[in-house]
Tab-separated table of N, CA and C in Angstrom:
chain	number	residue	atom	x	y	z
A	1084	MET	N	-25.556	-23.156	-18.406
A	1084	MET	CA	-25.370	-21.837	-18.610
A	1084	MET	C	-24.699	-20.776	-17.470
A	1085	ALA	N	-25.233	-20.974	-16.748
A	1085	ALA	CA	-25.397	-19.768	-15.528
A	1085	ALA	C	-24.040	-20.020	-14.685
A	1086	ASP	N	-23.616	-21.611	-14.525
A	1086	ASP	CA	-22.442	-22.309	-14.118
A	1086	ASP	C	-20.787	-21.889	-14.689
A	1087	ALA	N	-21.655	-21.683	-16.333
A	1087	ALA	CA	-19.915	-20.833	-16.735
A	1087	ALA	C	-20.388	-19.939	-16.779
A	1088	ARG	N	-21.076	-19.161	-16.138
A	1088	ARG	CA	-21.086	-17.441	-15.961
A	1088	ARG	C	-20.151	-17.472	-14.558
A	1089	THR	N	-20.646	-17.726	-14.128
A	1089	THR	CA	-20.324	-17.946	-12.383
A	1089	THR	C	-18.490	-18.404	-12.499
A	1090	ASP	N	-18.234	-19.285	-13.381
A	1090	ASP	CA	-17.515	-19.939	-13.530
A	1090	ASP	C	-16.079	-18.281	-14.034
A	1091	GLN	N	-16.496	-17.941	-14.643
A	1091	GLN	CA	-15.952	-17.067	-15.377
A	1091	GLN	C	-15.480	-15.930	-14.664
A	1092	ASP	N	-16.686	-15.572	-13.933
A	1092	ASP	CA	-16.816	-14.495	-12.799
A	1092	ASP	C	-15.669	-14.820	-11.470
A	1093	GLN	N	-15.684	-16.237	-11.212
A	1093	GLN	CA	-15.134	-16.039	-10.147
A	1093	GLN	C	-13.273	-16.311	-10.772
A	1094	GLU	N	-13.139	-16.839	-12.166
A	1094	GLU	CA	-11.997	-16.417	-12.713
A	1094	GLU	C	-11.046	-15.256	-12.674
A	1095	ARG	N	-12.177	-14.042	-13.294
A	1095	ARG	CA	-12.300	-12.971	-13.393
A	1095	ARG	C	-11.772	-12.166	-12.192
A	1096	ASP	N	-12.192	-12.938	-10.732
A	1096	ASP	CA	-12.300	-12.113	-9.580
A	1096	ASP	C	-10.799	-12.198	-9.206
A	1097	GLN	N	-10.741	-13.690	-9.301
A	1097	GLN	CA	-8.969	-14.300	-9.262
A	1097	GLN	C	-7.732	-13.437	-9.686
A	1098	ASP	N	-8.383	-13.262	-11.203
A	1098	ASP	CA	-7.158	-12.374	-11.672
A	1098	ASP	C	-7.112	-11.074	-11.701
A	1099	ARG	N	-7.917	-10.260	-11.066
A	1099	ARG	CA	-8.602	-8.820	-10.349
A	1099	ARG	C	-7.419	-9.024	-9.004
A	1100	GLY	N	-7.735	-10.166	-8.515
A	1100	GLY	CA	-6.829	-10.250	-7.004
A	1100	GLY	C	-5.602	-10.387	-7.579
A	1101	THR	N	-5.202	-11.474	-7.951
A	1101	THR	CA	-3.718	-11.419	-8.407
A	1101	THR	C	-3.334	-9.995	-9.033
A	1102	ARG	N	-3.911	-9.544	-9.781
A	1102	ARG	CA	-3.208	-8.065	-10.211
A	1102	ARG	C	-2.988	-7.303	-9.096
A	1103	ARG	N	-3.998	-7.244	-8.384
A	1103	ARG	CA	-3.693	-5.992	-7.183
A	1103	ARG	C	-2.515	-6.251	-6.658
A	1104	LYS	N	-2.402	-7.673	-6.335
A	1104	LYS	CA	-1.257	-8.285	-5.520
A	1104	LYS	C	-0.301	-8.046	-5.868
A	1105	VAL	N	-0.158	-8.085	-7.272
A	1105	VAL	CA	1.146	-7.389	-8.054
A	1105	VAL	C	1.640	-5.940	-8.050
A	1106	VAL	N	0.496	-5.378	-8.092
A	1106	VAL	CA	0.745	-3.981	-7.956
A	1106	VAL	C	1.016	-3.386	-6.661
A	1107	VAL	N	0.521	-4.114	-5.320
A	1107	VAL	CA	0.839	-3.442	-4.347
A	1107	VAL	C	2.128	-4.008	-3.987
A	1108	ASP	N	2.658	-5.243	-4.489
A	1108	ASP	CA	3.935	-5.466	-3.894
A	1108	ASP	C	4.975	-4.698	-4.919
A	1109	LEU	N	4.541	-4.459	-6.351
A	1109	LEU	CA	5.556	-3.395	-7.047
A	1109	LEU	C	5.692	-1.985	-6.266
A	1110	VAL	N	4.906	-1.983	-5.557
A	1110	VAL	CA	4.638	-0.047	-4.954
A	1110	VAL	C	5.529	-0.461	-3.746
A	1111	VAL	N	5.356	-1.575	-2.517
A	1111	VAL	CA	6.383	-1.460	-2.068
A	1111	VAL	C	7.688	-1.965	-2.010
A	1112	ILE	N	8.002	-2.629	-3.269
A	1112	ILE	CA	9.372	-2.717	-3.543
A	1112	ILE	C	9.698	-1.314	-4.156
A	1113	ALA	N	9.223	-0.471	-4.824
A	1113	ALA	CA	9.468	0.811	-5.105
A	1113	ALA	C	9.966	1.427	-3.976
A	1114	VAL	N	9.238	1.340	-2.885
A	1114	VAL	CA	9.114	2.332	-1.713
A	1114	VAL	C	10.437	1.464	-0.726
A	1115	LEU	N	10.842	0.543	-1.105
A	1115	LEU	CA	12.009	-0.051	-0.118
A	1115	LEU	C	13.341	-0.121	-1.194
A	1116	LEU	N	13.602	0.371	-2.173
A	1116	LEU	CA	14.677	0.549	-3.179
A	1116	LEU	C	14.576	2.128	-3.228
A	1117	LEU	N	13.672	2.762	-2.626
A	1117	LEU	CA	14.096	4.295	-2.592
A	1117	LEU	C	15.138	4.645	-1.883
A	1118	PRO	N	15.028	3.942	-0.327
A	1118	PRO	CA	16.189	4.288	0.736
A	1118	PRO	C	17.621	4.434	0.062
A	1119	PRO	N	18.192	3.090	-0.702
A	1119	PRO	CA	19.287	2.414	-0.823
A	1119	PRO	C	19.748	3.119	-2.289
A	1120	LEU	N	18.779	3.454	-3.267
A	1120	LEU	CA	18.814	4.401	-4.556
A	1120	LEU	C	19.597	5.737	-4.163
A	1121	PHE	N	18.984	6.048	-3.280
A	1121	PHE	CA	19.196	7.411	-2.843
A	1121	PHE	C	20.809	7.771	-2.086
A	1122	SER	N	20.910	6.558	-1.040
A	1122	SER	CA	21.790	6.236	-0.040
A	1122	SER	C	23.411	6.102	-1.889
A	1123	LEU	N	23.292	5.609	-2.637
A	1123	LEU	CA	24.171	5.522	-3.540
A	1123	LEU	C	24.396	6.514	-4.486
A	1124	TRP	N	23.232	7.799	-4.733
A	1124	TRP	CA	23.335	8.523	-5.335
A	1124	TRP	C	24.210	9.604	-4.254
A	1125	MET	N	24.008	9.646	-3.402
A	1125	MET	CA	24.784	10.409	-2.240
A	1125	MET	C	26.540	10.297	-2.383
A	1126	SER	N	26.446	8.751	-1.971
A	1126	SER	CA	27.996	8.080	-2.258
A	1126	SER	C	28.675	8.498	-3.508
A	1127	ALA	N	27.949	8.484	-4.989
A	1127	ALA	CA	28.455	9.033	-5.903
A	1127	ALA	C	28.853	10.802	-5.898
A	1128	ALA	N	27.949	11.006	-5.150
A	1128	ALA	CA	27.930	12.630	-5.353
A	1128	ALA	C	29.275	13.104	-4.446
A	1129	ASP	N	29.301	12.476	-3.296
A	1129	ASP	CA	30.721	12.611	-2.302
A	1129	ASP	C	31.340	12.341	-2.904
A	1130	ALA	N	32.031	10.862	-3.479
A	1130	ALA	CA	32.857	10.580	-4.324
A	1130	ALA	C	33.563	11.587	-5.496
A	1131	ARG	N	32.214	11.915	-5.811
A	1131	ARG	CA	32.743	13.087	-7.291
A	1131	ARG	C	33.393	14.655	-6.824
A	1132	GLU	N	32.645	14.668	-5.423
A	1132	GLU	CA	33.360	15.896	-4.652
A	1132	GLU	C	34.670	16.059	-3.934
A	1133	HIS	N	34.707	14.916	-4.023
A	1133	HIS	CA	36.040	14.650	-3.023
A	1133	HIS	C	36.962	13.762	-4.138
A	1134	LEU	N	37.562	14.335	-5.375
A	1134	LEU	CA	38.119	13.422	-6.218
A	1134	LEU	C	39.659	13.356	-5.635
A	1135	SER	N	40.208	12.634	-5.818
A	1135	SER	CA	42.013	12.506	-4.853
A	1135	SER	C	42.586	12.941	-6.361
A	1136	THR	N	43.799	13.522	-6.087
A	1136	THR	CA	45.028	13.344	-7.312
A	1136	THR	C	45.575	12.121	-7.734
A	1137	ASP	N	45.537	10.936	-6.674
A	1137	ASP	CA	46.048	9.688	-7.156
A	1137	ASP	C	44.770	8.844	-7.521
A	1138	TRP	N	45.359	7.976	-8.766
A	1138	TRP	CA	44.284	7.654	-9.021
A	1138	TRP	C	43.864	5.874	-9.039
A	1139	GLU	N	45.022	5.643	-8.048
A	1139	GLU	CA	44.057	4.334	-6.995
A	1139	GLU	C	43.284	4.689	-6.043
A	1140	VAL	N	42.903	5.872	-5.844
A	1140	VAL	CA	41.779	6.301	-4.837
A	1140	VAL	C	41.038	6.458	-5.643
A	1141	ASN	N	40.907	6.875	-6.379
A	1141	ASN	CA	39.581	7.175	-7.084
A	1141	ASN	C	39.103	5.817	-7.968
A	1142	HIS	N	40.298	4.904	-8.091
A	1142	HIS	CA	39.547	3.653	-8.736
A	1142	HIS	C	39.544	3.024	-7.586
A	1143	ARG	N	39.445	2.811	-6.602
A	1143	ARG	CA	38.698	2.056	-5.402
A	1143	ARG	C	37.685	2.921	-4.793
A	1144	ALA	N	37.313	4.106	-5.018
A	1144	ALA	CA	36.256	4.800	-4.699
A	1144	ALA	C	34.968	3.958	-6.011
A	1145	LYS	N	35.624	4.175	-7.541
A	1145	LYS	CA	34.787	3.729	-8.167
A	1145	LYS	C	34.312	2.617	-8.246
A	1146	GLU	N	34.999	1.456	-7.825
A	1146	GLU	CA	34.622	-0.017	-7.921
A	1146	GLU	C	33.967	0.149	-6.498
A	1147	SER	N	33.925	0.848	-5.583
A	1147	SER	CA	33.308	0.292	-4.304
A	1147	SER	C	31.533	0.759	-4.681
A	1148	LEU	N	31.907	1.572	-5.426
A	1148	LEU	CA	30.165	2.365	-5.969
A	1148	LEU	C	29.561	1.461	-6.753
A	1149	GLN	N	30.532	0.465	-7.736
A	1149	GLN	CA	30.223	-0.220	-8.656
A	1149	GLN	C	29.342	-1.614	-8.047
A	1150	ARG	N	30.073	-1.504	-6.908
A	1150	ARG	CA	29.751	-3.038	-6.535
A	1150	ARG	C	28.225	-2.843	-5.552
A	1151	TYR	N	28.097	-1.532	-4.968
A	1151	TYR	CA	27.304	-1.074	-4.665
A	1151	TYR	C	26.063	-0.931	-5.165
A	1152	ALA	N	26.226	-0.395	-6.338
A	1152	ALA	CA	25.009	-0.295	-7.332
A	1152	ALA	C	24.821	-2.025	-8.125
A	1153	LEU	N	25.490	-3.134	-8.127
A	1153	LEU	CA	25.307	-4.315	-8.307
A	1153	LEU	C	24.499	-5.017	-7.457
A	1154	LEU	N	24.810	-4.613	-6.201
A	1154	LEU	CA	24.068	-5.250	-5.154
A	1154	LEU	C	22.029	-4.863	-5.256
A	1155	ILE	N	22.664	-3.615	-5.008
A	1155	ILE	CA	20.905	-2.885	-5.189
A	1155	ILE	C	20.235	-3.441	-6.747
A	1156	VAL	N	20.882	-3.575	-7.469
A	1156	VAL	CA	20.135	-4.026	-8.775
A	1156	VAL	C	20.317	-5.466	-9.257
A	1157	GLY	N	21.404	-5.891	-7.914
A	1157	GLY	CA	21.237	-7.546	-8.242
A	1157	GLY	C	20.413	-8.259	-7.594
A	1158	LEU	N	20.268	-7.862	-6.234
A	1158	LEU	CA	19.276	-8.386	-5.384
A	1158	LEU	C	17.656	-8.633	-5.965
A	1159	PRO	N	17.124	-7.691	-5.778
A	1159	PRO	CA	15.993	-7.841	-6.652
A	1159	PRO	C	15.504	-8.282	-7.896
A	1160	VAL	N	16.903	-8.387	-8.837
A	1160	VAL	CA	16.770	-8.977	-10.108
A	1160	VAL	C	16.608	-10.234	-9.767
A	1161	GLY	N	17.642	-10.818	-8.881
A	1161	GLY	CA	18.318	-12.158	-8.684
A	1161	GLY	C	16.780	-12.855	-8.478
A	1162	GLY	N	16.262	-12.134	-7.670
A	1162	GLY	CA	14.851	-12.706	-6.864
A	1162	GLY	C	13.727	-13.211	-7.869
A	1163	ALA	N	13.767	-12.118	-8.168
A	1163	ALA	CA	12.449	-12.184	-9.858
A	1163	ALA	C	12.990	-13.153	-10.177
A	1164	LEU	N	14.208	-13.630	-10.500
A	1164	LEU	CA	14.605	-14.347	-11.657
A	1164	LEU	C	14.423	-15.679	-11.082
A	1165	CYS	N	14.188	-16.112	-10.057
A	1165	CYS	CA	14.470	-17.553	-8.842
A	1165	CYS	C	12.754	-17.236	-8.785
A	1166	GLY	N	11.849	-16.580	-8.393
A	1166	GLY	CA	10.743	-16.654	-8.649
A	1166	GLY	C	9.916	-16.928	-9.800
A	1167	TRP	N	10.361	-16.470	-11.273
A	1167	TRP	CA	10.048	-16.414	-12.495
A	1167	TRP	C	10.259	-18.140	-12.798
A	1168	ILE	N	11.160	-18.617	-12.170
A	1168	ILE	CA	11.698	-20.059	-12.594
A	1168	ILE	C	11.109	-20.698	-11.966
A	1169	THR	N	10.784	-20.700	-10.709
A	1169	THR	CA	9.894	-21.416	-9.415
A	1169	THR	C	8.636	-21.389	-10.451
A	1170	ALA	N	8.067	-20.725	-11.125
A	1170	ALA	CA	6.739	-20.690	-11.242
A	1170	ALA	C	6.754	-21.081	-12.655
A	1171	VAL	N	7.310	-21.139	-13.674
A	1171	VAL	CA	7.550	-22.016	-14.935
A	1171	VAL	C	7.701	-23.522	-14.696
A	1172	LEU	N	8.538	-23.683	-13.607
A	1172	LEU	CA	8.606	-25.071	-12.902
A	1172	LEU	C	7.444	-26.136	-12.272
A	1173	ARG	N	7.121	-24.662	-11.766
A	1173	ARG	CA	5.945	-25.239	-11.430
A	1173	ARG	C	4.323	-25.658	-12.142
A	1174	ASP	N	4.873	-24.915	-13.204
A	1174	ASP	CA	3.795	-25.169	-13.982
A	1174	ASP	C	2.585	-23.840	-13.972
A	1175	ARG	N	2.630	-22.640	-13.484
A	1175	ARG	CA	1.542	-21.607	-12.604
A	1175	ARG	C	2.242	-20.411	-13.305
A	1176	PRO	N	0.573	-19.288	-13.305
A	1176	PRO	CA	1.369	-17.859	-14.175
A	1176	PRO	C	2.192	-17.704	-13.043
A	1177	ALA	N	3.341	-16.809	-13.820
A	1177	ALA	CA	4.719	-16.218	-13.870
A	1177	ALA	C	4.301	-14.771	-12.720
A	1178	PRO	N	3.455	-13.824	-13.294
A	1178	PRO	CA	3.724	-12.210	-12.310
A	1178	PRO	C	3.577	-13.070	-11.110
A	1179	LEU	N	2.787	-13.133	-10.350
A	1179	LEU	CA	2.765	-13.082	-9.061
A	1179	LEU	C	4.177	-13.764	-8.165
A	1180	PRO	N	4.296	-14.756	-8.686
A	1180	PRO	CA	5.681	-15.292	-7.940
A	1180	PRO	C	7.005	-14.976	-8.209
A	1181	THR	N	7.275	-13.977	-9.513
A	1181	THR	CA	7.986	-13.073	-9.872
A	1181	THR	C	8.339	-12.357	-8.883
A	1182	VAL	N	7.428	-11.219	-8.860
A	1182	VAL	CA	7.165	-9.821	-8.276
A	1182	VAL	C	7.347	-10.825	-6.684
A	1183	ARG	N	6.878	-11.715	-6.324
A	1183	ARG	CA	6.943	-12.025	-4.983
A	1183	ARG	C	8.577	-12.318	-4.329
A	1184	GLY	N	9.346	-12.588	-5.592
A	1184	GLY	CA	10.843	-13.338	-5.548
A	1184	GLY	C	11.595	-12.116	-5.613
A	1185	MET	N	10.992	-11.114	-6.411
A	1185	MET	CA	11.999	-9.658	-6.464
A	1185	MET	C	11.696	-9.004	-5.213
A	1186	LEU	N	10.544	-9.450	-4.526
A	1186	LEU	CA	10.164	-8.319	-3.190
A	1186	LEU	C	11.434	-9.558	-1.906
A	1187	ALA	N	11.497	-10.636	-2.234
A	1187	ALA	CA	12.027	-11.494	-1.221
A	1187	ALA	C	13.457	-10.736	-1.844
A	1188	GLY	N	14.226	-10.405	-3.058
A	1188	GLY	CA	15.425	-9.962	-3.093
A	1188	GLY	C	15.543	-8.290	-2.146
A	1189	THR	N	14.735	-7.623	-2.693
A	1189	THR	CA	14.776	-6.233	-1.701
A	1189	THR	C	14.806	-6.683	-0.179
A	1190	LEU	N	14.191	-7.317	0.115
A	1190	LEU	CA	13.779	-7.538	1.685
A	1190	LEU	C	15.560	-8.034	2.271
A	1191	THR	N	15.960	-9.090	1.169
A	1191	THR	CA	17.362	-9.411	1.490
A	1191	THR	C	18.647	-8.458	1.457
A	1192	LEU	N	18.141	-7.378	0.320
A	1192	LEU	CA	19.017	-6.420	0.450
A	1192	LEU	C	18.847	-5.125	1.650
A	1193	TRP	N	17.487	-5.359	2.364
A	1193	TRP	CA	17.375	-4.347	3.508
A	1193	TRP	C	18.378	-5.574	4.944
A	1194	VAL	N	18.237	-6.580	4.751
A	1194	VAL	CA	19.017	-7.467	6.203
A	1194	VAL	C	20.098	-7.428	5.637
A	1195	LEU	N	20.834	-7.166	4.759
A	1195	LEU	CA	22.235	-7.364	4.601
A	1195	LEU	C	22.517	-5.833	5.139
A	1196	GLY	N	21.983	-4.307	4.789
A	1196	GLY	CA	21.856	-3.530	4.780
A	1196	GLY	C	21.822	-3.100	6.773
A	1197	ILE	N	21.413	-4.195	7.373
A	1197	ILE	CA	21.117	-3.699	8.800
A	1197	ILE	C	22.566	-4.515	9.142
A	1198	VAL	N	22.448	-5.744	8.456
A	1198	VAL	CA	23.495	-6.421	9.296
A	1198	VAL	C	25.121	-5.589	9.295
A	1199	SER	N	25.342	-5.175	8.051
A	1199	SER	CA	26.596	-4.518	8.089
A	1199	SER	C	26.340	-2.650	8.669
A	1200	PHE	N	25.720	-2.471	8.946
A	1200	PHE	CA	25.298	-1.004	9.732
A	1200	PHE	C	25.331	-1.539	11.229
A	1201	VAL	N	25.120	-2.565	11.525
A	1201	VAL	CA	25.751	-3.086	13.050
A	1201	VAL	C	26.797	-3.627	13.267
A	1202	GLY	N	27.052	-4.292	12.143
A	1202	GLY	CA	29.112	-4.477	12.104
A	1202	GLY	C	29.853	-3.531	12.427
A	1203	ALA	N	29.098	-2.431	11.308
A	1203	ALA	CA	30.299	-1.097	11.051
A	1203	ALA	C	30.267	-0.227	12.979
A	1204	LEU	N	28.969	-0.653	13.389
A	1204	LEU	CA	28.655	0.207	14.600
A	1204	LEU	C	29.522	-0.253	15.532
A	1205	GLY	N	29.944	-1.688	15.741
A	1205	GLY	CA	30.533	-2.716	16.313
A	1205	GLY	C	31.996	-2.444	16.070
A	1206	ARG	N	31.923	-1.881	15.077
A	1206	ARG	CA	33.674	-2.055	14.983
A	1206	ARG	C	34.081	-0.494	15.213
A	1207	LEU	N	33.119	0.445	15.258
A	1207	LEU	CA	33.432	1.813	15.857
A	1207	LEU	C	33.436	2.085	17.487
A	1208	THR	N	32.303	1.266	18.078
A	1208	THR	CA	32.479	1.054	19.321
A	1208	THR	C	33.653	-0.039	20.052
A	1209	ASN	N	33.845	-0.896	19.281
A	1209	ASN	CA	35.216	-1.514	19.725
A	1209	ASN	C	36.573	-1.299	19.156
A	1210	PRO	N	37.407	-0.603	19.789
A	1210	PRO	CA	38.372	-0.095	19.443
A	1210	PRO	C	40.012	-1.542	19.122
C-alpha cells in the first residue's frame, strides 16, 4: 500500500510540474505578444488619424492592418495547433505540447519581425 501512495505522490508531483510549466509558458507568451499587439493598436490608430479621401488608399491601409493582425494571431494559434496534433499523434497529454507549440509560433513571429526590421533598415541605408 505504501508503494501505491508513493506512485500517486510521484504522479501528483509530475502533474504539478507540468501545470507549472504550462503557466510559465503562457505568461512568457503573453509578455512576448504585448509589443506586437501594441504595435498593431498604434498602427490602427495612426491609420484612423490619417484617413484619406481616396478610397483605394484607405482600403490598402485596412488590408495591411488585417494581414498584420492575422500574422499576430495566426502564428501562435498555428503553433498551438501543431503542438496539439503532435501530442495526439504520440498519444501523450496535450497541454504542455500545445503551449510549447504556441510559444514556438510566438518566437517565430518575433524572428519574422526582426528579419523584416533588418530588411527595412537595409533598404533605408542603400538607396
